[in-house]
Short mmCIF file of C-alpha atoms (C1' of nucleotides) in Angstrom, two decimals:
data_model
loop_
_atom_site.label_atom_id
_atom_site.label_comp_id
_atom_site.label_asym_id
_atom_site.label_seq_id
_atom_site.Cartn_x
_atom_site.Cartn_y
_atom_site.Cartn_z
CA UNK D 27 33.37 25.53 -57.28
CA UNK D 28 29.78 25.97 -56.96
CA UNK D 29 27.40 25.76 -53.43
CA UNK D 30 24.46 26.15 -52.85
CA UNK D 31 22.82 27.65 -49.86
CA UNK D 32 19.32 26.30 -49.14
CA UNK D 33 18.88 28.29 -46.28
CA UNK D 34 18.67 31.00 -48.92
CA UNK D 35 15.10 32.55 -49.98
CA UNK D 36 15.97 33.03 -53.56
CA UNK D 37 15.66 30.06 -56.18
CA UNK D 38 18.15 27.22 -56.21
CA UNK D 39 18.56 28.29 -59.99
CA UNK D 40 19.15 31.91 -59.23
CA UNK D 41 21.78 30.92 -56.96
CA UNK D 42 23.76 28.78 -59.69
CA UNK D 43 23.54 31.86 -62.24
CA UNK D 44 24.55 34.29 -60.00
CA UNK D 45 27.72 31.98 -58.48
CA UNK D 46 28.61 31.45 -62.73
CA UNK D 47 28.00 34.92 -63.38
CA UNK D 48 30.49 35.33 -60.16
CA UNK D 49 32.95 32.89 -61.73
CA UNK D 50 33.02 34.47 -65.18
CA UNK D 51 33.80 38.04 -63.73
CA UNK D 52 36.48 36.91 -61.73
CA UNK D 53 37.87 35.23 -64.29
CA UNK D 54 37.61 31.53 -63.15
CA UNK D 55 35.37 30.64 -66.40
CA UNK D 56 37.31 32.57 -69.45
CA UNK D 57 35.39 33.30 -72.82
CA UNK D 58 34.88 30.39 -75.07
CA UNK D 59 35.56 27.61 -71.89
CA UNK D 60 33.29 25.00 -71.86
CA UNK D 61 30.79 25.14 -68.54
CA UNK D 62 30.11 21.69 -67.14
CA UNK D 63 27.27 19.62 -68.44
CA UNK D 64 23.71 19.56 -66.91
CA UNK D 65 24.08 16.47 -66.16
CA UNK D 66 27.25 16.23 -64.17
CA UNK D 67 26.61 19.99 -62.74
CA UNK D 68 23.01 18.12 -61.69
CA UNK D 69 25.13 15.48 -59.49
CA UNK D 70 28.22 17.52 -58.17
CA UNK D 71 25.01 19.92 -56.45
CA UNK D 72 23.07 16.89 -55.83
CA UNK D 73 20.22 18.92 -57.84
CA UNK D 74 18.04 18.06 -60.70
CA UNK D 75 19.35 18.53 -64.15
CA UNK D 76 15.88 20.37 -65.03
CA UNK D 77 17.23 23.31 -62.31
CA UNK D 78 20.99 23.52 -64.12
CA UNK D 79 19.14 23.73 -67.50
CA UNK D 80 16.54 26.36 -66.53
CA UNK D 81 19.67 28.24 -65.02
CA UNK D 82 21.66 28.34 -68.22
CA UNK D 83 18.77 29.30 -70.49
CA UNK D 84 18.73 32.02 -67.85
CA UNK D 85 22.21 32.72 -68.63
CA UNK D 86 21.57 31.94 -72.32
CA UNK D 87 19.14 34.77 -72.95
CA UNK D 88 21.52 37.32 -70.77
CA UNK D 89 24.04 36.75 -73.57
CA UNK D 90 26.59 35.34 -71.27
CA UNK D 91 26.36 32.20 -72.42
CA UNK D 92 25.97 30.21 -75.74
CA UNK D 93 24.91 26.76 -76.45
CA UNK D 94 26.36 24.52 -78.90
CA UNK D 95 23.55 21.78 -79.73
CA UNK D 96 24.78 18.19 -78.74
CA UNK D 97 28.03 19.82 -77.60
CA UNK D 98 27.84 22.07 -74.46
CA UNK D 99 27.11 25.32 -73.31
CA UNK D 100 30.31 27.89 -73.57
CA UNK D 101 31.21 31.14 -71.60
CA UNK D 102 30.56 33.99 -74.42
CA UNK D 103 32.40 36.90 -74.99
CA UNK D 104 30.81 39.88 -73.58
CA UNK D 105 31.41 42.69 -70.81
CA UNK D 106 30.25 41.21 -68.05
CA UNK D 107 32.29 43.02 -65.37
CA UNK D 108 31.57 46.63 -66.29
CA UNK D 109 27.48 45.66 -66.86
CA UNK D 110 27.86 44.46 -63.16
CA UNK D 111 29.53 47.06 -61.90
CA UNK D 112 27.25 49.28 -63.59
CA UNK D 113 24.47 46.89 -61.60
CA UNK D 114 26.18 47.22 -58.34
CA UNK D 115 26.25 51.47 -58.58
CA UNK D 116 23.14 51.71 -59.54
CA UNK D 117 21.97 49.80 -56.10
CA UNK D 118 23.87 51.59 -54.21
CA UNK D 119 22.52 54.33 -55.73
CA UNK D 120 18.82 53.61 -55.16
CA UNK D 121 19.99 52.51 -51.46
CA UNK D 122 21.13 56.05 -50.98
CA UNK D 123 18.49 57.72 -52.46
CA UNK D 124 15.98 55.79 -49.81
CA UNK D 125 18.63 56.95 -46.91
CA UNK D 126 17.89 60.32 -48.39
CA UNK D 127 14.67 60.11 -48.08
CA UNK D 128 14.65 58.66 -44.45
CA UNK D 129 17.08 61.64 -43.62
CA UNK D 130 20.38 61.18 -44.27
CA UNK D 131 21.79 64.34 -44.75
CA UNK D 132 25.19 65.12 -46.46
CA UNK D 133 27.08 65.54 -43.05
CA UNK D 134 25.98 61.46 -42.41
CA UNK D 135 26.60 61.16 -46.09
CA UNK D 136 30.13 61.66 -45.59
CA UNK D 137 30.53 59.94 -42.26
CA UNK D 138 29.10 56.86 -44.00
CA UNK D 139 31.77 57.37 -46.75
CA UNK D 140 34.35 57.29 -44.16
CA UNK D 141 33.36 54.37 -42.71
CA UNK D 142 33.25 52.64 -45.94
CA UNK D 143 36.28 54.02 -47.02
CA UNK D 144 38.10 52.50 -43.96
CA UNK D 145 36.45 49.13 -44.16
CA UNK D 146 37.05 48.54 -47.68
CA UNK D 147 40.74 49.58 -47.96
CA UNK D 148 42.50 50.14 -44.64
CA UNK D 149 43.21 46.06 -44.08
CA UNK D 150 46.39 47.16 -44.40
CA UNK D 151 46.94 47.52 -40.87
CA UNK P 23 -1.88 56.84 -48.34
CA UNK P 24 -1.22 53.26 -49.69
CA UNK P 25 -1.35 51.84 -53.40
CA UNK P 26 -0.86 48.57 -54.56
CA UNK P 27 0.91 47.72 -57.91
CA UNK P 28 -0.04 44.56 -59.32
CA UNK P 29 2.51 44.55 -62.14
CA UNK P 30 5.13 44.02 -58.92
CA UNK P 31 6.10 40.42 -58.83
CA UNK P 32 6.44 40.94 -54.68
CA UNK P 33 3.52 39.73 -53.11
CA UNK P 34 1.03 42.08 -52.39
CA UNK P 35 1.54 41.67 -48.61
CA UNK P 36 4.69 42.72 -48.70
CA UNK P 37 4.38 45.59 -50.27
CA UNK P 38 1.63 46.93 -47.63
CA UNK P 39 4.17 45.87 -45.23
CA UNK P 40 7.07 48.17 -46.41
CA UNK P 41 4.61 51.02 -47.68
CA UNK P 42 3.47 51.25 -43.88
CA UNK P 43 6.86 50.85 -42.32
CA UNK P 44 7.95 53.92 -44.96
CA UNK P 45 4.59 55.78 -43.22
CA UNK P 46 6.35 55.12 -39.92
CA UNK P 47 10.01 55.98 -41.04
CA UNK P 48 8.80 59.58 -42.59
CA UNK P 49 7.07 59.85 -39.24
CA UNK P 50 3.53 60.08 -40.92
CA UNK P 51 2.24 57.03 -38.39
CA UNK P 52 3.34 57.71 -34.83
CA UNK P 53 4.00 55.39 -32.05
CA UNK P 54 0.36 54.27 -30.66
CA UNK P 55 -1.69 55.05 -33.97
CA UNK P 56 -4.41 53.06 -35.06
CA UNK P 57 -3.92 51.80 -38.18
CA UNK P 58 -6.94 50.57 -40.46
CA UNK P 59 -8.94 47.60 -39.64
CA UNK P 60 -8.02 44.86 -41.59
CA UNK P 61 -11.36 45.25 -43.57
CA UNK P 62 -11.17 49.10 -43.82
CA UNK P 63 -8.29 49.03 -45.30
CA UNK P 64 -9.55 45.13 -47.73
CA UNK P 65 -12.17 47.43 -49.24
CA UNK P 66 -9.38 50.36 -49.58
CA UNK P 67 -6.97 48.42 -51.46
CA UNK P 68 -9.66 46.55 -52.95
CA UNK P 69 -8.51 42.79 -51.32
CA UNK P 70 -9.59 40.35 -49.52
CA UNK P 71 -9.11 40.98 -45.31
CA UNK P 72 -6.61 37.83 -44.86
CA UNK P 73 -3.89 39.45 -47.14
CA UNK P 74 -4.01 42.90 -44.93
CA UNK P 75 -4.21 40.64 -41.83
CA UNK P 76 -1.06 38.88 -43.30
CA UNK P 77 0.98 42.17 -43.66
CA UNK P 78 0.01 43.48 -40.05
CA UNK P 79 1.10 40.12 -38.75
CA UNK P 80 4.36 40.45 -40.03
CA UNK P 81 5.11 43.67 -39.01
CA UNK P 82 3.78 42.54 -35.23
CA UNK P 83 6.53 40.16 -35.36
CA UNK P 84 9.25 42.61 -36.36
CA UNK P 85 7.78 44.41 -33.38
CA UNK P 86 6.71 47.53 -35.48
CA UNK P 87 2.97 47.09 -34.54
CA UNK P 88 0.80 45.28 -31.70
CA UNK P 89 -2.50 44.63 -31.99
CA UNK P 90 -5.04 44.54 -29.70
CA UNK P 91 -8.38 41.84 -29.94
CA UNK P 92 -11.33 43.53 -30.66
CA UNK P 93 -9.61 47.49 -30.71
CA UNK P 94 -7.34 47.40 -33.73
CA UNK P 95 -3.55 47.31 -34.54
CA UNK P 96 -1.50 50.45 -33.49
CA UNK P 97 2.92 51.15 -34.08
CA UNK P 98 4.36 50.26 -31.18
CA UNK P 99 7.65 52.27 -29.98
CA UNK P 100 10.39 51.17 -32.07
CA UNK P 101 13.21 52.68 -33.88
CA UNK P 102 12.20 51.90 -37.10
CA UNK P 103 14.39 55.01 -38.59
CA UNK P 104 17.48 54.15 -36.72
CA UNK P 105 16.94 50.24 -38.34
CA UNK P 106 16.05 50.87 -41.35
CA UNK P 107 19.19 53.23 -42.33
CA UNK P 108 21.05 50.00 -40.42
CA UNK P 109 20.14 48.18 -42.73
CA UNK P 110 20.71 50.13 -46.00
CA UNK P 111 24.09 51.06 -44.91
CA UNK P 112 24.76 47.50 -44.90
CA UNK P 113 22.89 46.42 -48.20
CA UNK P 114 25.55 49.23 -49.27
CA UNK P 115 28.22 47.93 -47.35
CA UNK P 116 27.70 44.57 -49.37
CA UNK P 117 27.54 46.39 -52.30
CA UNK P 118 30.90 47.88 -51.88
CA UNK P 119 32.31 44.46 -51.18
CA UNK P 120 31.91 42.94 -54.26
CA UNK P 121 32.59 45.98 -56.39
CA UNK P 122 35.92 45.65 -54.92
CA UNK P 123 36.19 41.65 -55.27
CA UNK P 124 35.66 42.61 -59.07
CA UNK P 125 37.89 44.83 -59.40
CA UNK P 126 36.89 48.07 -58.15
CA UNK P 127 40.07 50.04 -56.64
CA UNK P 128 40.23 53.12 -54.20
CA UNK P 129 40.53 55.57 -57.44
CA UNK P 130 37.09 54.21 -58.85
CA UNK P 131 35.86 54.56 -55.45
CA UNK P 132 36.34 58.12 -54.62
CA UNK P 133 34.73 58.54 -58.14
CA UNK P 134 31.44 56.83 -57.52
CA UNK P 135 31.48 58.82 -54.36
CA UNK P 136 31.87 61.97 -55.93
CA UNK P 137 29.10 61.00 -58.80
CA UNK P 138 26.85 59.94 -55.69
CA UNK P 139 27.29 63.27 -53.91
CA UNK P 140 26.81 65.04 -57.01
CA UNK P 141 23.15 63.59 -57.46
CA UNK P 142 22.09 63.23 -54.65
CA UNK P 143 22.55 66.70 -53.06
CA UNK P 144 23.55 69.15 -55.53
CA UNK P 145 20.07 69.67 -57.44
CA UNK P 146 20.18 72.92 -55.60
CA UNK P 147 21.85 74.26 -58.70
CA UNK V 4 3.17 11.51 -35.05
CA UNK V 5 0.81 14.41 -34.27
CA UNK V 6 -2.24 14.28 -33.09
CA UNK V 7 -4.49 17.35 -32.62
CA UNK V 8 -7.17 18.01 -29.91
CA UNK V 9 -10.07 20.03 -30.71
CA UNK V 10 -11.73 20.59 -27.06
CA UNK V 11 -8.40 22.72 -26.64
CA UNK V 12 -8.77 25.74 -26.70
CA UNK V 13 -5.77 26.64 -28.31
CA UNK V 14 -5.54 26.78 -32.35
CA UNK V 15 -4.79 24.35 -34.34
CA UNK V 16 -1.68 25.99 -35.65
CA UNK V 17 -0.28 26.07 -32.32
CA UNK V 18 -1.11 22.62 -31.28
CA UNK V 19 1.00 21.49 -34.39
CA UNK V 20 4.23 23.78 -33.69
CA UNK V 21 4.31 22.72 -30.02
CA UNK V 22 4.25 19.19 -31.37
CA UNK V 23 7.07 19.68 -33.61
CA UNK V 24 9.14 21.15 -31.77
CA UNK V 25 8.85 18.55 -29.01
CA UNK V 26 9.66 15.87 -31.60
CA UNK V 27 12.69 17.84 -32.58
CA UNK V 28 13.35 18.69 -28.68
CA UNK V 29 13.53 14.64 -28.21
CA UNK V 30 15.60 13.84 -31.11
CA UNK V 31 13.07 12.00 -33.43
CA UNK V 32 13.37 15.30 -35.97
CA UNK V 33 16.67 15.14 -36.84
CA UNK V 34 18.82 18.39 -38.45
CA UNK V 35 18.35 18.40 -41.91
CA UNK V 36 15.49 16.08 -41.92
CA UNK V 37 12.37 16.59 -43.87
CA UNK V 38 8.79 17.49 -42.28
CA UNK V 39 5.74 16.19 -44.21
CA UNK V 40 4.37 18.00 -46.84
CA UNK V 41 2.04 20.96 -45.57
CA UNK V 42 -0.29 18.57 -47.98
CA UNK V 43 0.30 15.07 -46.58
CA UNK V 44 0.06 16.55 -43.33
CA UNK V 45 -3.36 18.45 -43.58
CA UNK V 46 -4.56 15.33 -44.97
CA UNK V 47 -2.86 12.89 -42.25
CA UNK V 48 -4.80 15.78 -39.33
CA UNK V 49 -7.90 16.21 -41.54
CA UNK V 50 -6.91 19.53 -41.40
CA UNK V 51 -6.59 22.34 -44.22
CA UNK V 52 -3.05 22.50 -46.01
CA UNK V 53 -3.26 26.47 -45.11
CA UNK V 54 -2.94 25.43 -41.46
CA UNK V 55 -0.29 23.87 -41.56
CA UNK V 56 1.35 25.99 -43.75
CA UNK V 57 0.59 28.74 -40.92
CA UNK V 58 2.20 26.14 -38.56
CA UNK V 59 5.48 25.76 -40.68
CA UNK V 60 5.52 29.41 -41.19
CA UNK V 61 5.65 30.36 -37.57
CA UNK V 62 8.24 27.12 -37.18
CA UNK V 63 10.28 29.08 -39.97
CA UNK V 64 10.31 32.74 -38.21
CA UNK V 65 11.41 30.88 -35.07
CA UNK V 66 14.37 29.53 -36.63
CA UNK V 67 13.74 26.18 -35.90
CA UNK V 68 12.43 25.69 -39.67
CA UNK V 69 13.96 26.09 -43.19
CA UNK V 70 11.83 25.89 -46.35
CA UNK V 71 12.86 25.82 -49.66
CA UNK V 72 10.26 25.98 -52.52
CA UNK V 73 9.88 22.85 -54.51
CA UNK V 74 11.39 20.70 -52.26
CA UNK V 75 9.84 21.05 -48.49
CA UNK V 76 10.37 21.96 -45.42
CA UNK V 77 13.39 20.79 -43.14
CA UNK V 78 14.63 21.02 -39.66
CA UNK V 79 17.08 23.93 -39.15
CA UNK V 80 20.16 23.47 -37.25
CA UNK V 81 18.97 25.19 -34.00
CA UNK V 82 19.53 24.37 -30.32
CA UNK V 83 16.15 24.12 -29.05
CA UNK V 84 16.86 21.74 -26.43
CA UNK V 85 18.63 24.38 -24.40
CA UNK V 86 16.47 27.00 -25.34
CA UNK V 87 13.46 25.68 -23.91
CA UNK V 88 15.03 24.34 -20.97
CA UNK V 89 16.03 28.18 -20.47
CA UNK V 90 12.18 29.19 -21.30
CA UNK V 91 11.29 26.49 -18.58
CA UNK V 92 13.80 27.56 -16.34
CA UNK V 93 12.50 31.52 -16.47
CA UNK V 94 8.69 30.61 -16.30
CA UNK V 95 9.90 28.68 -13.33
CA UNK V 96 11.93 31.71 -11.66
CA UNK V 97 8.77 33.24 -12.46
CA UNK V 98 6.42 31.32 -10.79
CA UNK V 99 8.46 31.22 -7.79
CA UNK V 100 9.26 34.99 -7.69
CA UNK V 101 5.26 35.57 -7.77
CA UNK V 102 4.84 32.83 -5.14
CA UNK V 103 7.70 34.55 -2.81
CA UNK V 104 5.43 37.80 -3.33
CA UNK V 105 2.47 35.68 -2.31
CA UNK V 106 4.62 35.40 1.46
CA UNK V 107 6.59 32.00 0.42
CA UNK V 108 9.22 32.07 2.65
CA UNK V 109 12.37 30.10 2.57
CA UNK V 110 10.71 27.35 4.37
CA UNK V 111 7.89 26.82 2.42
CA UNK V 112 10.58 26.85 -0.41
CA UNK V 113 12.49 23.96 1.26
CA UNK V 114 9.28 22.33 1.61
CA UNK V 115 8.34 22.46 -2.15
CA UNK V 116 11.75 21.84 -3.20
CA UNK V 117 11.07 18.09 -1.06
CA UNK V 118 7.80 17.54 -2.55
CA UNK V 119 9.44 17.84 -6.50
CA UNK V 120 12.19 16.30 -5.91
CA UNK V 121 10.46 13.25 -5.09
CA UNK V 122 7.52 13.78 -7.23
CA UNK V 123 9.78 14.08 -9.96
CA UNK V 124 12.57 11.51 -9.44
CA UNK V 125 11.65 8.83 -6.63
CA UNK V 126 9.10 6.97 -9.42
CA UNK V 127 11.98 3.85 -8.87
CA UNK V 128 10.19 2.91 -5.39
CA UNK M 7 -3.63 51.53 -8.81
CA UNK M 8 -4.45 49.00 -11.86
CA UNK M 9 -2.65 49.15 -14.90
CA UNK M 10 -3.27 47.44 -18.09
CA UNK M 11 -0.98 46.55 -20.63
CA UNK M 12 -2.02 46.75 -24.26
CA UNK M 13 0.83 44.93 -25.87
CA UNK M 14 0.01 41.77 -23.94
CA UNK M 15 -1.98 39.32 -25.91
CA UNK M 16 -3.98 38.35 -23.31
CA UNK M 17 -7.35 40.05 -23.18
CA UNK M 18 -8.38 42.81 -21.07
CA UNK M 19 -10.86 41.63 -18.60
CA UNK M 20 -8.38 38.40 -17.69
CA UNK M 21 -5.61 41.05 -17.07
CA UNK M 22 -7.59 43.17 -14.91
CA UNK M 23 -8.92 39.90 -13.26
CA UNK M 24 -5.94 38.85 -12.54
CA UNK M 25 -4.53 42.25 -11.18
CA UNK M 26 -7.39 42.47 -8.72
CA UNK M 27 -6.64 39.05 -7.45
CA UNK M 28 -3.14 40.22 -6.91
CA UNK M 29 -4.67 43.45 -4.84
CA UNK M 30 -6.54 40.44 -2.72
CA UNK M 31 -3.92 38.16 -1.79
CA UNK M 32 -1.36 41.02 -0.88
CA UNK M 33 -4.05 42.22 1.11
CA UNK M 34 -4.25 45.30 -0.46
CA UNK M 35 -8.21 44.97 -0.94
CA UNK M 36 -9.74 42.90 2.42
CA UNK M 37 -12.73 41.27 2.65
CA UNK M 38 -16.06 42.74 2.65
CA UNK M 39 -14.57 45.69 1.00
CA UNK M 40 -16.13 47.60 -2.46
CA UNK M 41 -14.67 47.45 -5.29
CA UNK M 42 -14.47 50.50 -7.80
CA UNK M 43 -17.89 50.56 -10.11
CA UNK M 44 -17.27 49.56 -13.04
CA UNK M 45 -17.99 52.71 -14.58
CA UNK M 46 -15.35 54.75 -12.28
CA UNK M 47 -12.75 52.23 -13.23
CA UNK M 48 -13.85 51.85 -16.88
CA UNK M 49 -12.98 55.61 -16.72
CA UNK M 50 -9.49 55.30 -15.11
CA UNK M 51 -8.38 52.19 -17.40
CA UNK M 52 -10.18 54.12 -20.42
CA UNK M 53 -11.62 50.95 -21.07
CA UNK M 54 -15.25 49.74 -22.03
CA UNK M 55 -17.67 49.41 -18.87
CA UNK M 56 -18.26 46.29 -20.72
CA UNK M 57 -14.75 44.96 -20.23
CA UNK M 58 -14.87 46.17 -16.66
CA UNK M 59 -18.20 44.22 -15.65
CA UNK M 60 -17.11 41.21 -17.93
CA UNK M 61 -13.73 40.89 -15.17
CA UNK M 62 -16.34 41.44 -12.54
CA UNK M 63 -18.20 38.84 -13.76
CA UNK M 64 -15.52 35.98 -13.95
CA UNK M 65 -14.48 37.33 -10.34
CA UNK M 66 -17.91 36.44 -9.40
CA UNK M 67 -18.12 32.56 -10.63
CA UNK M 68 -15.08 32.18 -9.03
CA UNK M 69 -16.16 33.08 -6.04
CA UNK M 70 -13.61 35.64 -5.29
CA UNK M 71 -16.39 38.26 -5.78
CA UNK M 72 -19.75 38.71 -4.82
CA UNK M 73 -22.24 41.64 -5.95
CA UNK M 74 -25.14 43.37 -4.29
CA UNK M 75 -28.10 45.05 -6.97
CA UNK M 76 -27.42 48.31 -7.24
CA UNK M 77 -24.89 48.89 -4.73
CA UNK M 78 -21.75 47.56 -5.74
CA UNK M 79 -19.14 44.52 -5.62
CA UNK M 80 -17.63 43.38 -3.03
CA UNK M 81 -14.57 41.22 -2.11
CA UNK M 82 -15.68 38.19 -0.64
CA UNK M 83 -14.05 35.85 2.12
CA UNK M 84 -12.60 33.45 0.16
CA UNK M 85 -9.09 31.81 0.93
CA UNK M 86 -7.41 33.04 -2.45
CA UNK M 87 -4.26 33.00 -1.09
CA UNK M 88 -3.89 29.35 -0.20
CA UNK M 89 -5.64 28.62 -3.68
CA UNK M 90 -3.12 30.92 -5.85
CA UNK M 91 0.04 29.37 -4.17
CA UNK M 92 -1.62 25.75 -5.06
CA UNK M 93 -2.17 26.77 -8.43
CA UNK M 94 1.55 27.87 -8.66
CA UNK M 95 3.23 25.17 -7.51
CA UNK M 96 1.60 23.05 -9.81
CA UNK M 97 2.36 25.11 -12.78
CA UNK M 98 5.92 24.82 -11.23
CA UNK M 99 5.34 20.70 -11.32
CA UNK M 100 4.02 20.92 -15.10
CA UNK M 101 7.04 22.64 -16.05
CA UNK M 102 9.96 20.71 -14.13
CA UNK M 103 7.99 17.83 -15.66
CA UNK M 104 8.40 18.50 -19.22
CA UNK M 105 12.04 19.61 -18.57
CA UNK M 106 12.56 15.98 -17.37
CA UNK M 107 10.78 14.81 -20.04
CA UNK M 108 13.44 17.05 -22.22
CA UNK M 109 16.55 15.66 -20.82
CA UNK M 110 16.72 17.37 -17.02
CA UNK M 111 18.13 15.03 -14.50
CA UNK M 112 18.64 14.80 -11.11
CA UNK M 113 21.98 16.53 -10.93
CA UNK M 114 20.89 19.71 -12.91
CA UNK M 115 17.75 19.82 -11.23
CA UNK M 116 19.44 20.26 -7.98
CA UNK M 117 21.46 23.51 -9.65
CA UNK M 118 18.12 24.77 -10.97
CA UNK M 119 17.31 24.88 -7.13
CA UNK M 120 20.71 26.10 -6.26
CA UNK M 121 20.28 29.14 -8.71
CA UNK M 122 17.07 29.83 -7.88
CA UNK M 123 17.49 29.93 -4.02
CA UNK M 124 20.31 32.43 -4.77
CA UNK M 125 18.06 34.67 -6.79
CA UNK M 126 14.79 34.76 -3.84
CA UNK M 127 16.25 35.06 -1.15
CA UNK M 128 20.09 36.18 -1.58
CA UNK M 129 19.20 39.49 -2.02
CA UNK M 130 20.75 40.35 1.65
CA UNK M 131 23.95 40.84 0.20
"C1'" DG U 28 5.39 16.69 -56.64
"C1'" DT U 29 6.71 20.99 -53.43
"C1'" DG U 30 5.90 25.67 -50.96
"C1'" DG U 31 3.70 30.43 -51.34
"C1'" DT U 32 0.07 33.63 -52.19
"C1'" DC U 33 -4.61 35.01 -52.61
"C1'" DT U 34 -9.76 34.91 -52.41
"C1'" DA U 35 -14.33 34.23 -50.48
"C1'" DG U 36 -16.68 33.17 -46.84
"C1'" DA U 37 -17.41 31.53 -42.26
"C1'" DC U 38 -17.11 31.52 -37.08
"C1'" DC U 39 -15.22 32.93 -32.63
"C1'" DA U 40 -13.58 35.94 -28.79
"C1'" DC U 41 -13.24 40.46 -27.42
"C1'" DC U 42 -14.53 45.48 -26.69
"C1'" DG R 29 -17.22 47.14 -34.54
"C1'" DT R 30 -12.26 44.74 -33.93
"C1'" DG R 31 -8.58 40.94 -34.66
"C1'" DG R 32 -7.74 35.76 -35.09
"C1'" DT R 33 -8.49 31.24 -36.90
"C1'" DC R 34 -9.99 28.02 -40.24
"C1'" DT R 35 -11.80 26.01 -44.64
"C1'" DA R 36 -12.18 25.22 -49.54
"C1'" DG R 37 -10.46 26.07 -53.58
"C1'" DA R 38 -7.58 28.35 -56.89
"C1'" DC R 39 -3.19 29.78 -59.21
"C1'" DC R 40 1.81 30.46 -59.49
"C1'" DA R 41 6.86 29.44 -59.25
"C1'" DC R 42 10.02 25.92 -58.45
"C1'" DG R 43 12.41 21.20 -58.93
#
DNA sequence: GTGGTCTAGACCACC
DNA sequence: GTGGTCTAGACCACG
């Protein structure tokens, strides 16, 4: 369900918010559905509890989670998908605005929209 | 021609790094050009030698700069431009990809790209 | 494990990545294994913790390396056994391509080829 | 005639040393003959005199050189080329010994010798 | 505990 | 003057 890369640069418990955060928009963890404890989250990654905690207080104070005292923590209702897609445009955003000002002008604008274009949706072949 | 901002949780060596490699990209350092001496450019920035030494270090083993022992550092011959837009096409790339694992269809699509166009090359108006 | 010499010339942080990478060349490193601590090892050399962290850093750019904070350094999966047999092999080719420039003819080359062969493998006498 | 190579980490008076022995052994300077002052080849390297007469200088306690007050340096008789094809086969020893050492036996050091026959003196094709 | 960054100050080789 | 290495000591983020 969950990996963990630590090849990866970024935090161990970066890497488990993002992969829930993942899960949640997909659809895999549903509103209200109880995540897994610290505890047994802590063993399946083979990672200290203190990590899985410190990553749902992360998720906690997004508002994407809430935590039921002595029960569990629970996938909260809220719009998670359009907030990160909202995310995701406004990076791509910035990254074009940096090829702009390397010197991409709107002829390789649209070549680079073709090319994306292609890759994303012509697997149909 | 460089600042450092300390409210930036990257460390300060990497921000000289990409501040000099955006000098190179925008073609204000040229291939063979001495940059600052480490301590020149200490006092500039108001740190301590080893950090500057750090960043030029760095960016001798990307091969953007050499250095020479007792002349200086200079940009080496590289196609920093040509990499750098590389690699934002592909940060973009990525982007795309998981737009679409979340949902985002070819309609949505041409309308990002349209929004993008719009603001990034119609302020002519 | 390691031990450093200071008449050589060569730095410290050198000394120590040479090292480890001949440990890892002849299997006592293992894949996935942990290094020391860039503390317990500056204290094993009598050395400072920043050298060694220089020496891990370098090990890391190389590939041969994988940190992750918190938790320590490890021994990437990397096949450095054939890649320095391939760095001997060219410093060899080298060598001999300087020496043929020198007027070593084919001769001399059977000659030498004699001499290392048995330098090198008749030890069983 | 001389050229010196800035990227090279290797300082500036040992690669001019270096490329002057090279003129000696292919015979290219001969005995007894001057050598450029160091101020006429400080100007055609624009490098320091300094660097210039250091090179001198190491040429010198080698013996390879030997320099008359006020006149000039001169190439001395000296059997360098004997001497350089020593050192290099025994740099060609050190490093067949540490491939053994990393796993080379018998059987691929005969193809090493194989390949690199081919490559010296194969070129009649 | 671990790695990562930074400072201050020193020394060396090189030009 | 230049870069390169090293030390001692500090602080931070992470697990």
């Amino acid at each position: 369900m969950i990996s963990i890369d630590y090849t990866d640069r970024s935090p161990i418990y970066e890497q488990i918010v993002s992969k829930i955060e993942n899960l949640i928009v997909l659809g895999v963890l549903k509103p209200d559905e109880k995540l897994p404890s610290v505890r047994s989250l802590g063993i399946e990654l083979s990672t200290n509890p203190n990590t899985i905690q410190k990553a749902y207080q992360v998720l906690e104070t997004k508002g994407i989670v809430y935590s039921v005292k002595g029960i569990g923590n629970f996938v909260s209702n809220f719009d998670l998908k359009s907030q990160k897609l909202d995310d995701i445009y406004n990076q791509i955003l910035e990254n074009y605005k940096t090829a702009v000002a390397f010197g991409l002008n709107s002829e390789n604008f649209a070549t680079w929209q073709e090319k994306l274009k292609e890759k994303l949706y012509d697997n149909s072949k």
